CSV table of C-alpha atoms and ligand atoms in Angstrom, one decimal:
chain,number,residue,atom,x,y,z
A,1122,MET,CA,87.9,95.2,88.9
A,1123,ALA,CA,90.4,97.1,91.0
A,1124,THR,CA,93.8,96.1,89.7
A,1125,ASN,CA,96.0,96.9,92.7
A,1126,ALA,CA,95.0,93.7,94.4
A,1127,TYR,CA,93.2,90.6,93.0
A,1128,PHE,CA,92.8,86.9,93.5
A,1129,GLN,CA,94.9,84.5,91.5
A,1130,CYS,CA,95.5,80.7,91.6
A,1131,ILE,CA,98.6,79.6,93.5
A,1132,SER,CA,99.6,77.2,90.7
A,1133,GLY,CA,99.8,80.2,88.4
A,1134,CYS,CA,96.7,79.9,86.2
A,1135,ASP,CA,96.4,83.2,84.4
A,1136,GLU,CA,92.9,84.2,85.3
A,1137,LYS,CA,92.5,87.1,87.8
A,1138,HIS,CA,89.4,87.5,90.0
A,1139,GLY,CA,88.2,90.6,91.7
A,1140,LEU,CA,88.3,90.6,95.5
A,1141,ASP,CA,84.6,91.3,95.4
A,1142,GLU,CA,83.9,88.0,93.6
A,1143,VAL,CA,82.6,85.1,95.7
A,1144,ILE,CA,85.3,82.6,94.8
A,1145,TYR,CA,87.5,80.4,97.0
A,1146,ARG,CA,89.3,78.0,94.5
A,1147,CYS,CA,90.6,78.2,91.0
A,1148,PRO,CA,87.9,77.4,88.5
A,1149,LYS,CA,90.5,75.8,86.2
A,1150,CYS,CA,92.5,73.5,88.5
A,1151,ASN,CA,90.7,73.8,91.9
A,1152,ASN,CA,93.8,74.9,93.8
A,1153,LEU,CA,93.7,77.6,96.4
A,1154,LEU,CA,93.7,81.3,95.4
A,1155,GLU,CA,95.9,84.0,96.9
A,1156,VAL,CA,95.7,87.8,96.9
A,1157,ILE,CA,98.3,89.3,94.5
A,1158,HIS,CA,99.3,92.9,95.1
A,1159,ASN,CA,100.6,95.3,92.4
A,1160,LEU,CA,104.2,95.8,93.6
A,1161,ASP,CA,104.9,98.6,91.2
A,1162,GLU,CA,102.1,100.6,92.9
A,1163,LEU,CA,103.6,99.9,96.3
A,1164,LYS,CA,107.1,100.8,95.1
A,1165,LYS,CA,105.9,104.3,94.5
A,1166,LYS,CA,106.7,104.9,98.1
A,1167,SER,CA,110.3,104.3,99.2
A,1168,ALA,CA,111.2,101.8,102.0
A,1169,ASP,CA,111.8,104.7,104.4
A,1170,GLU,CA,108.5,106.3,103.5
A,1171,TRP,CA,106.7,103.1,104.2
A,1172,LYS,CA,108.5,102.8,107.5
A,1173,GLU,CA,107.5,106.3,108.5
A,1174,THR,CA,103.9,105.8,107.5
A,1175,PHE,CA,103.6,102.6,109.5
A,1176,GLU,CA,105.3,104.1,112.5
A,1177,ASN,CA,103.1,107.2,112.4
A,1178,ARG,CA,99.9,105.1,112.3
A,1179,TYR,CA,100.9,102.6,114.9
A,1180,LYS,CA,98.6,102.8,117.9
A,1181,SER,CA,97.4,106.3,116.7
A,1182,ASN,CA,93.9,107.6,117.4
A,1183,GLU,CA,93.0,107.7,113.7
A,1184,PHE,CA,90.4,105.2,112.4
A,1185,PRO,CA,91.1,102.7,110.9
A,1186,TYR,CA,94.9,103.1,111.1
A,1187,SER,CA,95.2,102.6,114.8
A,1188,SER,CA,94.5,98.9,114.1
A,1189,GLY,CA,97.6,96.8,113.5
A,1190,VAL,CA,96.1,95.4,110.4
A,1191,TRP,CA,94.6,98.6,108.9
A,1192,GLY,CA,97.8,100.6,109.6
A,1193,LYS,CA,99.1,98.5,106.7
A,1194,LYS,CA,95.9,99.0,104.7
A,1195,GLU,CA,97.6,99.5,101.2
A,1196,TRP,CA,99.4,96.2,101.7
A,1197,VAL,CA,96.2,94.4,102.8
A,1198,LEU,CA,93.1,95.6,101.1
A,1199,PRO,CA,94.0,98.8,99.2
A,1200,GLY,CA,90.6,99.2,97.4
A,1201,ILE,CA,88.3,99.3,100.4
A,1202,LYS,CA,86.7,102.5,101.6
A,1203,ASN,CA,87.5,103.4,105.2
A,1204,GLU,CA,83.7,103.6,106.1
A,1205,ASP,CA,83.2,100.0,105.1
A,1206,ILE,CA,86.0,98.7,107.4
A,1207,VAL,CA,84.8,96.6,110.4
A,1208,SER,CA,87.6,97.0,113.0
A,1209,LEU,CA,87.7,96.1,116.6
A,1210,GLY,CA,91.2,97.4,117.2
A,1211,GLU,CA,92.9,94.1,116.3
A,1212,GLY,CA,96.7,93.7,116.2
A,1213,ALA,CA,99.2,96.2,117.6
A,1214,THR,CA,99.8,93.6,120.3
A,1215,HIS,CA,102.7,93.5,122.7
A,1216,LEU,CA,106.0,91.8,121.8
A,1217,PHE,CA,106.8,90.1,125.2
A,1218,LYS,CA,110.5,90.1,126.1
A,1219,THR,CA,112.0,89.6,129.5
A,1220,ALA,CA,115.3,88.7,131.0
A,1221,LYS,CA,113.5,85.9,132.9
A,1222,LEU,CA,112.1,84.3,129.8
A,1223,ASP,CA,115.5,84.4,128.1
A,1224,GLU,CA,117.0,82.8,131.2
A,1225,LEU,CA,114.4,80.0,131.4
A,1226,PHE,CA,114.9,79.2,127.7
A,1227,ASN,CA,118.5,80.1,127.6
A,1228,GLN,CA,117.8,82.0,124.4
A,1229,ASP,CA,117.1,85.5,123.1
A,1230,VAL,CA,113.3,85.0,122.8
A,1231,TYR,CA,110.4,87.3,121.8
A,1232,VAL,CA,106.8,86.2,122.2
A,1233,LYS,CA,104.2,87.9,120.0
A,1234,LEU,CA,101.1,88.1,122.1
A,1235,CYS,CA,98.4,87.7,119.4
A,1236,GLY,CA,96.0,86.6,122.0
A,1237,ASN,CA,95.8,90.1,123.4
A,1238,SER,CA,93.2,91.0,120.9
A,1239,HIS,CA,89.5,91.5,120.8
A,1240,THR,CA,88.4,87.9,120.8
A,1241,GLY,CA,91.7,86.5,122.3
A,1242,SER,CA,93.4,85.0,119.2
A,1243,PHE,CA,95.3,86.0,116.0
A,1244,LYS,CA,92.1,85.1,114.1
A,1245,ASP,CA,91.0,88.7,114.6
A,1246,LEU,CA,93.7,89.8,112.2
A,1247,GLY,CA,92.2,88.0,109.3
A,1248,MET,CA,88.6,88.2,110.2
A,1249,THR,CA,88.6,92.0,110.2
A,1250,VAL,CA,89.6,91.9,106.5
A,1251,LEU,CA,87.1,89.3,105.5
A,1252,VAL,CA,84.2,90.8,107.3
A,1253,SER,CA,85.1,94.3,106.0
A,1254,GLN,CA,85.1,93.0,102.4
A,1255,VAL,CA,81.8,91.2,102.8
A,1256,ASN,CA,80.4,94.4,104.5
A,1257,ALA,CA,81.4,96.4,101.4
A,1258,MET,CA,79.9,93.8,99.1
A,1259,ILE,CA,76.6,93.8,101.0
A,1260,LYS,CA,76.5,97.6,100.9
A,1261,SER,CA,77.0,97.6,97.2
A,1262,GLY,CA,74.0,95.3,96.8
A,1263,ARG,CA,75.4,91.8,96.7
A,1264,PRO,CA,72.8,89.2,97.9
A,1265,ILE,CA,74.9,87.8,100.8
A,1266,LYS,CA,72.7,86.6,103.6
A,1267,ALA,CA,75.3,85.2,106.1
A,1268,ILE,CA,78.9,84.3,106.6
A,1269,ALA,CA,79.8,80.8,107.7
A,1270,CYS,CA,82.8,79.0,109.0
A,1271,ALA,CA,84.0,75.7,110.5
A,1272,SER,CA,86.1,76.2,113.5
A,1273,THR,CA,88.3,74.7,116.2
A,1274,GLY,CA,87.1,77.5,118.4
A,1275,ASP,CA,89.0,80.7,117.6
A,1276,THR,CA,87.9,81.3,114.1
A,1277,SER,CA,84.2,81.1,115.1
A,1278,ALA,CA,84.8,83.5,118.1
A,1279,ALA,CA,86.4,86.0,115.7
A,1280,LEU,CA,83.8,85.7,113.0
A,1281,ALA,CA,80.9,86.0,115.5
A,1282,ALA,CA,82.3,89.2,117.0
A,1283,TYR,CA,83.1,90.9,113.7
A,1284,ALA,CA,79.9,89.8,112.0
A,1285,ALA,CA,77.8,91.0,115.0
A,1286,SER,CA,79.5,94.3,115.1
A,1287,ALA,CA,78.7,94.8,111.4
A,1288,GLY,CA,75.2,93.6,111.8
A,1289,ILE,CA,75.7,90.5,109.6
A,1290,GLN,CA,74.3,87.1,110.4
A,1291,CYS,CA,76.8,84.2,110.8
A,1292,VAL,CA,76.7,80.5,110.9
A,1293,ILE,CA,79.3,78.5,112.9
A,1294,LEU,CA,80.0,74.7,112.6
A,1295,LEU,CA,81.8,73.3,115.6
A,1296,PRO,CA,83.0,69.8,116.5
A,1297,LYS,CA,81.0,68.9,119.5
A,1298,ASN,CA,83.0,68.7,122.8
A,1299,LYS,CA,86.3,69.5,121.1
A,1300,ILE,CA,86.7,73.2,121.9
A,1301,SER,CA,87.1,75.0,125.2
A,1302,LEU,CA,84.1,76.4,127.2
A,1303,ALA,CA,85.4,80.0,126.6
A,1304,GLN,CA,85.6,79.4,122.9
A,1305,LEU,CA,82.1,78.0,122.8
A,1306,ILE,CA,80.5,80.8,124.7
A,1307,GLN,CA,81.9,83.5,122.5
A,1308,PRO,CA,79.8,82.9,119.3
A,1309,VAL,CA,76.8,82.0,121.5
A,1310,SER,CA,77.0,85.3,123.2
A,1311,ASN,CA,77.5,87.2,120.0
A,1312,ASN,CA,74.2,85.7,118.7
A,1313,ALA,CA,75.7,83.5,116.0
A,1314,ILE,CA,73.8,80.5,114.7
A,1315,VAL,CA,75.9,77.9,116.4
A,1316,LEU,CA,75.8,74.3,115.2
A,1317,SER,CA,77.5,71.7,117.4
A,1318,LEU,CA,78.2,68.7,115.2
A,1319,ASP,CA,79.0,65.1,116.0
A,1320,THR,CA,82.2,65.1,114.0
A,1321,ASP,CA,85.7,66.5,114.1
A,1322,PHE,CA,87.1,69.8,112.6
A,1323,ASP,CA,87.8,68.1,109.3
A,1324,GLY,CA,84.2,66.9,109.1
A,1325,CYS,CA,83.0,70.5,109.8
A,1326,MET,CA,85.3,71.9,107.2
A,1327,ASN,CA,83.9,69.5,104.6
A,1328,LEU,CA,80.3,70.4,105.5
A,1329,VAL,CA,80.8,74.2,105.5
A,1330,GLN,CA,82.2,74.0,102.0
A,1331,LYS,CA,79.0,72.3,100.9
A,1332,LEU,CA,76.9,74.9,102.8
A,1333,THR,CA,78.6,77.7,101.0
A,1334,THR,CA,78.4,76.4,97.5
A,1335,GLU,CA,75.4,78.7,97.2
A,1336,LYS,CA,77.0,82.1,97.0
A,1337,GLU,CA,74.5,83.7,99.4
A,1338,ILE,CA,76.4,82.2,102.3
A,1339,TYR,CA,80.0,83.4,102.3
A,1340,LEU,CA,82.8,81.1,103.4
A,1341,ALA,CA,85.1,82.5,106.2
A,1342,ASN,CA,87.6,79.8,106.6
A,1343,SER,CA,91.2,80.5,105.8
A,1344,MET,CA,91.1,78.8,102.5
A,1345,ASN,CA,89.5,82.2,101.7
A,1346,SER,CA,92.7,84.2,101.2
A,1347,LEU,CA,91.2,87.5,102.4
A,1348,ARG,CA,91.9,86.1,105.9
A,1349,ILE,CA,95.6,85.6,105.0
A,1350,GLU,CA,95.9,89.2,104.0
A,1351,GLY,CA,95.1,90.4,107.5
A,1352,GLN,CA,97.1,87.6,109.2
A,1353,LYS,CA,100.2,88.5,107.2
A,1354,THR,CA,100.6,91.7,109.2
A,1355,VAL,CA,101.9,89.7,112.2
A,1356,GLY,CA,105.4,89.3,110.9
A,1357,ILE,CA,105.5,92.9,109.5
A,1358,GLU,CA,104.4,94.1,112.9
A,1359,ILE,CA,107.0,92.1,114.8
A,1360,ILE,CA,109.8,93.4,112.6
A,1361,GLN,CA,108.5,96.9,113.0
A,1362,GLN,CA,108.6,96.4,116.8
A,1363,LEU,CA,112.2,95.4,116.5
A,1364,ASN,CA,113.0,98.6,114.6
A,1365,TRP,CA,113.1,96.8,111.3
A,1366,GLN,CA,115.6,94.2,112.5
A,1367,VAL,CA,114.8,90.7,111.5
A,1368,PRO,CA,115.0,87.9,114.0
A,1369,ASP,CA,116.9,84.8,112.9
A,1370,TRP,CA,113.9,82.5,113.5
A,1371,PHE,CA,110.1,82.6,113.7
A,1372,VAL,CA,108.4,79.7,115.4
A,1373,ILE,CA,104.7,79.3,114.8
A,1374,PRO,CA,102.2,76.6,115.6
A,1375,GLY,CA,100.2,75.3,112.7
A,1376,GLY,CA,96.9,73.3,112.1
A,1377,ASN,CA,95.0,74.2,109.0
A,1378,LEU,CA,98.3,75.9,107.9
A,1379,GLY,CA,97.0,79.2,106.7
A,1380,ASN,CA,98.9,81.3,109.3
A,1381,VAL,CA,102.4,80.1,108.4
A,1382,SER,CA,101.8,81.1,104.8
A,1383,ALA,CA,100.5,84.4,106.0
A,1384,LEU,CA,103.6,85.0,108.0
A,1385,GLY,CA,105.7,84.2,105.0
A,1386,ASN,CA,103.8,86.5,102.7
A,1387,GLY,CA,104.2,89.5,105.0
A,1388,ILE,CA,107.9,89.1,105.4
A,1389,THR,CA,108.3,88.6,101.7
A,1390,LEU,CA,106.6,91.9,101.0
A,1391,LEU,CA,109.0,93.6,103.4
A,1392,TYR,CA,111.9,92.1,101.6
A,1393,GLU,CA,110.6,92.9,98.1
A,1394,LEU,CA,110.0,96.5,99.0
A,1395,GLY,CA,113.5,96.8,100.4
A,1396,MET,CA,112.5,97.4,104.0
A,1397,ILE,CA,114.6,94.5,105.3
A,1398,ASN,CA,117.7,92.8,103.7
A,1399,LYS,CA,117.6,89.5,105.4
A,1400,MET,CA,115.2,86.6,105.3
A,1401,PRO,CA,114.5,84.8,108.6
A,1402,ARG,CA,114.0,81.0,108.9
A,1403,ILE,CA,110.6,79.6,109.9
A,1404,ALA,CA,109.9,76.7,112.1
A,1405,LEU,CA,106.4,75.3,112.0
A,1406,ALA,CA,105.3,73.4,115.1
A,1407,GLN,CA,102.6,70.7,115.2
A,1408,ALA,CA,101.1,68.7,117.9
A,1409,GLN,CA,102.4,65.1,117.6
A,1410,LYS,CA,98.8,63.9,117.7
A,1411,ALA,CA,98.0,66.0,114.6
A,1412,ASN,CA,101.2,66.0,112.7
A,1413,PRO,CA,100.6,65.4,108.9
A,1414,LEU,CA,103.0,68.2,107.9
A,1415,TYR,CA,105.7,67.0,110.2
A,1416,LEU,CA,105.5,63.5,108.6
A,1417,SER,CA,105.6,65.0,105.2
A,1418,TYR,CA,108.7,67.1,106.2
A,1419,GLN,CA,110.5,63.9,107.1
A,1420,ASN,CA,110.2,63.1,103.4
A,1421,ASN,CA,111.3,66.5,102.2
A,1422,PHE,CA,107.6,67.3,101.4
A,1423,GLU,CA,107.7,64.8,98.6
A,1424,GLU,CA,104.4,63.3,99.7
A,1425,PHE,CA,101.6,64.6,101.9
A,1426,HIS,CA,99.1,62.3,103.5
A,1427,PRO,CA,96.1,63.6,105.4
A,1428,MET,CA,95.4,61.8,108.6
A,1429,GLN,CA,92.8,61.4,111.3
A,1430,ALA,CA,93.9,63.8,114.0
A,1431,GLY,CA,94.2,62.4,117.5
A,1432,LYS,CA,92.9,64.3,120.6
A,1433,THR,CA,95.3,66.9,121.7
A,1434,LEU,CA,95.4,69.6,124.4
A,1435,ALA,CA,96.2,72.0,121.5
A,1436,SER,CA,92.6,71.6,120.3
A,1437,ALA,CA,92.8,74.6,117.8
A,1438,ILE,CA,95.4,72.6,115.8
A,1439,GLN,CA,93.7,69.2,116.0
A,1440,ILE,CA,93.5,69.0,112.2
A,1441,GLY,CA,94.5,66.1,110.1
A,1442,ASN,CA,93.6,67.4,106.6
A,1443,PRO,CA,94.9,71.0,106.5
A,1444,VAL,CA,93.3,73.0,103.7
A,1445,SER,CA,96.3,75.3,103.2
A,1446,VAL,CA,99.0,72.6,103.1
A,1447,ASN,CA,100.2,73.7,99.6
A,1448,LYS,CA,100.7,77.3,100.7
A,1449,ALA,CA,102.4,76.2,103.8
A,1450,ILE,CA,104.9,74.0,102.0
A,1451,ARG,CA,105.7,76.7,99.5
A,1452,ALA,CA,106.3,79.2,102.4
A,1453,LEU,CA,108.5,76.7,104.3
A,1454,LYS,CA,110.6,76.0,101.2
A,1455,LYS,CA,111.1,79.8,100.6
A,1456,PHE,CA,112.2,80.4,104.2
A,1457,ASN,CA,114.5,77.4,104.6
A,1458,GLY,CA,111.9,76.2,107.0
A,1459,VAL,CA,111.7,73.2,109.3
A,1460,VAL,CA,108.8,71.3,110.9
A,1461,GLU,CA,109.0,70.1,114.5
A,1462,GLN,CA,106.4,68.3,116.6
A,1463,ALA,CA,105.5,68.3,120.4
A,1464,SER,CA,104.0,65.6,122.5
A,1465,GLU,CA,101.3,66.4,125.0
A,1466,GLU,CA,103.8,66.3,127.9
A,1467,GLU,CA,106.3,68.5,126.0
A,1468,LEU,CA,103.7,71.2,125.1
A,1469,ALA,CA,102.2,71.2,128.6
A,1470,ASN,CA,105.6,71.6,130.3
A,1471,ALA,CA,106.9,74.2,127.8
A,1472,ALA,CA,103.8,76.3,128.5
A,1473,ALA,CA,104.2,76.0,132.2
A,1474,LEU,CA,107.9,76.9,132.0
A,1475,ALA,CA,107.1,80.0,130.0
A,1476,ASP,CA,104.4,81.0,132.5
A,1477,LYS,CA,107.1,81.3,135.2
A,1478,SER,CA,108.3,84.4,133.4
A,1479,GLY,CA,104.9,86.1,133.6
A,1480,LEU,CA,103.3,84.7,130.4
A,1481,LEU,CA,100.1,82.8,130.4
A,1482,ALA,CA,100.8,80.4,127.5
A,1483,ASP,CA,97.9,78.6,125.8
A,1484,PRO,CA,98.6,75.0,124.6
A,1485,HIS,CA,99.4,76.1,121.0
A,1486,THR,CA,102.0,78.5,122.2
A,1487,GLY,CA,103.2,75.5,124.3
A,1488,VAL,CA,103.6,73.5,121.1
A,1489,ALA,CA,105.7,76.3,119.6
A,1490,LEU,CA,107.8,76.7,122.7
A,1491,ALA,CA,108.3,72.9,123.0
A,1492,ALA,CA,109.4,72.9,119.3
A,1493,LEU,CA,111.9,75.7,120.2
A,1494,ILE,CA,113.4,73.6,123.0
A,1495,LYS,CA,113.7,70.5,120.7
A,1496,LEU,CA,115.2,72.4,117.8
A,1497,LYS,CA,117.8,73.8,120.1
A,1498,GLU,CA,118.6,70.3,121.4
A,1499,LYS,CA,119.1,69.2,117.8
A,1500,ASN,CA,121.3,72.3,117.1
A,1501,ILE,CA,119.0,73.5,114.4
A,1502,ILE,CA,118.4,76.7,116.3
A,1503,SER,CA,121.6,77.8,117.9
A,1504,LYS,CA,121.9,79.5,121.3
A,1505,ASN,CA,123.0,82.8,119.9
A,1506,GLU,CA,120.2,83.2,117.4
A,1507,SER,CA,117.2,85.4,118.1
A,1508,VAL,CA,113.8,83.8,118.0
A,1509,ALA,CA,110.3,85.3,117.6
A,1510,VAL,CA,107.6,82.9,118.8
A,1511,ILE,CA,104.0,83.5,117.6
A,1512,SER,CA,101.7,83.1,120.6
A,1513,THR,CA,98.4,82.5,118.8
A,1514,ALA,CA,95.8,82.7,121.6
A,1515,ASN,CA,95.2,84.0,125.1
A,1516,GLY,CA,95.9,81.5,127.9
A,1517,LEU,CA,92.7,82.6,129.6
A,1518,LYS,CA,90.7,80.8,126.9
A,1519,PHE,CA,92.3,77.6,128.1
A,1520,ALA,CA,92.0,78.0,131.9
A,1521,ASP,CA,90.9,74.4,132.2
A,1522,PHE,CA,94.2,73.2,130.7
A,1523,LYS,CA,96.1,75.3,133.2
A,1524,VAL,CA,94.0,74.2,136.2
A,1525,LYS,CA,94.5,70.5,135.3
A,1526,TYR,CA,98.2,71.0,134.8
A,1527,HIS,CA,98.7,72.4,138.3
A,1528,GLU,CA,96.3,69.9,139.9
A,1529,ASP,CA,98.2,67.2,138.1
A,1530,THR,CA,95.1,65.7,136.6
A,1531,LEU,CA,96.2,65.7,132.9
A,1532,GLU,CA,96.3,62.1,131.8
A,1533,ASP,CA,99.6,60.5,131.0
A,1534,ILE,CA,101.6,63.6,131.6
A,1535,ASN,CA,104.5,64.0,134.0
A,1536,ILE,CA,104.4,67.6,135.0
A,1537,ARG,CA,107.6,69.4,135.9
A,1538,TYR,CA,106.5,72.9,137.1
A,1539,GLN,CA,103.5,72.3,139.4
A,1540,ASN,CA,102.3,75.2,141.6
A,1541,LYS,CA,99.5,74.0,143.7
A,1542,PRO,CA,97.4,76.3,145.9
A,1543,VAL,CA,97.9,75.6,149.6
A,1544,GLU,CA,94.7,75.1,151.5
A,1545,ILE,CA,95.2,76.1,155.2
A,1546,LYS,CA,93.3,77.6,158.1
A,1547,ALA,CA,92.8,81.4,158.0
A,1548,ASP,CA,95.3,81.8,160.8
A,1549,ILE,CA,98.3,84.1,160.7
A,1550,SER,CA,100.8,81.7,162.4
A,1551,GLU,CA,99.8,78.9,160.0
A,1552,ILE,CA,100.3,81.3,157.1
A,1553,GLN,CA,103.7,82.5,158.3
A,1554,LYS,CA,104.9,79.0,158.7
A,1555,ILE,CA,103.9,78.1,155.1
A,1556,VAL,CA,105.2,81.3,153.6
A,1557,ASN,CA,108.6,80.9,155.4
A,1558,LYS,CA,108.9,77.3,154.3
A,1559,LYS,CA,108.2,78.3,150.7
A,1560,LEU,CA,110.6,81.2,150.7
A,1561,GLU,CA,113.3,79.0,152.2
A,1562,LYS,CA,112.7,76.5,149.4
A,1563,ASN,CA,113.0,79.1,146.7
A,1564,LYS,CA,116.4,80.4,147.9
B,2532,PLP,C1,93.8,78.7,114.3
B,2532,PLP,C2,94.8,78.5,115.3
B,2532,PLP,C3,96.1,78.0,115.1
B,2532,PLP,C4,96.5,77.4,113.7
B,2532,PLP,O1,96.5,78.3,112.7
B,2532,PLP,P1,96.4,77.7,111.2
B,2532,PLP,O2,96.3,78.9,110.3
B,2532,PLP,O3,95.2,76.9,111.2
B,2532,PLP,O4,97.6,76.8,111.0
B,2532,PLP,C5,97.0,77.9,116.1
B,2532,PLP,N1,96.7,78.3,117.3
B,2532,PLP,C6,95.5,78.8,117.6
B,2532,PLP,C7,95.2,79.3,119.0
B,2532,PLP,C8,94.5,79.0,116.7
B,2532,PLP,O5,93.3,79.4,117.0
B,2533,ZN,ZN1,94.5,77.1,88.9
């Protein structure tokens, strides 16, 4: 077993497990596992040397380091051979910052565009790591026939693309009619075995855990902490893009709650290795229709009750029984975190407001932006603090949401920023009349 990184139980049970073991939970207490890195090994390089290494690799032409994830290889999956890595150039995404956005939100805001990635969401960051590890295991003779996941749309798109590119079969369990058309067509196009089930995400999650009890089908959901290792690069990358300055706040939408713990893990490593000297705060944003962690937060996380998630436009976080809740609570406590929720109307308007600055915010980014607005109103986030919002997916995956917003056909939502296409005759004087009227109005 390679000792520079291994799986260990998050409740601290002693046993260590190799990253090439097919294992998702602690055999002793059934809690989740996490990947532990050998800090002494990583400390052999100084903080400045790590910064220089990461900067030299960033967007370079050298495989695999040009990837935002594999540029941090030693912190992610130190033992893997480069030739086993399955990368599609994930990460290294733009950190959006404009004066217009700051003006609209009356705040110093950065938006990390994780959706500008191969399959259009941050799920690529984790999936490259998981599929690379499985690829290495198959090459070394492990009898793994397929990789499987339950998904609210983006995990399956990522798994299908990475598995296809490595020539590995994958099986996708989706809740029928609960994901966008773009999300559905991604795994279909990539030749995955796609099962559309008459249940919700939590039902799919339950079934995929049963499907993968036989070790020949490998589980790719984020309870598999290899995913978290790739996802944790997002916070590291943002801070690198800010020349190693730490924003006061991170705001991140959460559903199954793996990503918030990943964000926390990456920033913790930066801190432990002396590359930053301040810890930010984290705000986790949930849709009001699927808000079990928000409710638990009201009670200082003393109790947590899974719920049946209601239908929300933020369909990728329509989850009532989040698998990674324990990891999320641990991260939020460490980062003096808060949890906020957003109604359907709030998330839709926040996304549309941000779009006026040139963004194309998906509904989950809308949840995060609405949470930012509400936390400012409550004076939890102050006007002179800097905020990094994690935009988790590309708005193009949710074109239907955008169309309905501007048509004003979203149910029970009072829209505030409508921009409706004007249908007129193809006639220059008609056009001039309308254009002049609109320009007059905008003055
Ligand atoms: C998966 C996903 C999330 C939620 O991430 P979790 O790790 O499940 O909390 C948020 N937004 C989008 C677009 C996603 O695909
Ligand atoms: Zn344990």
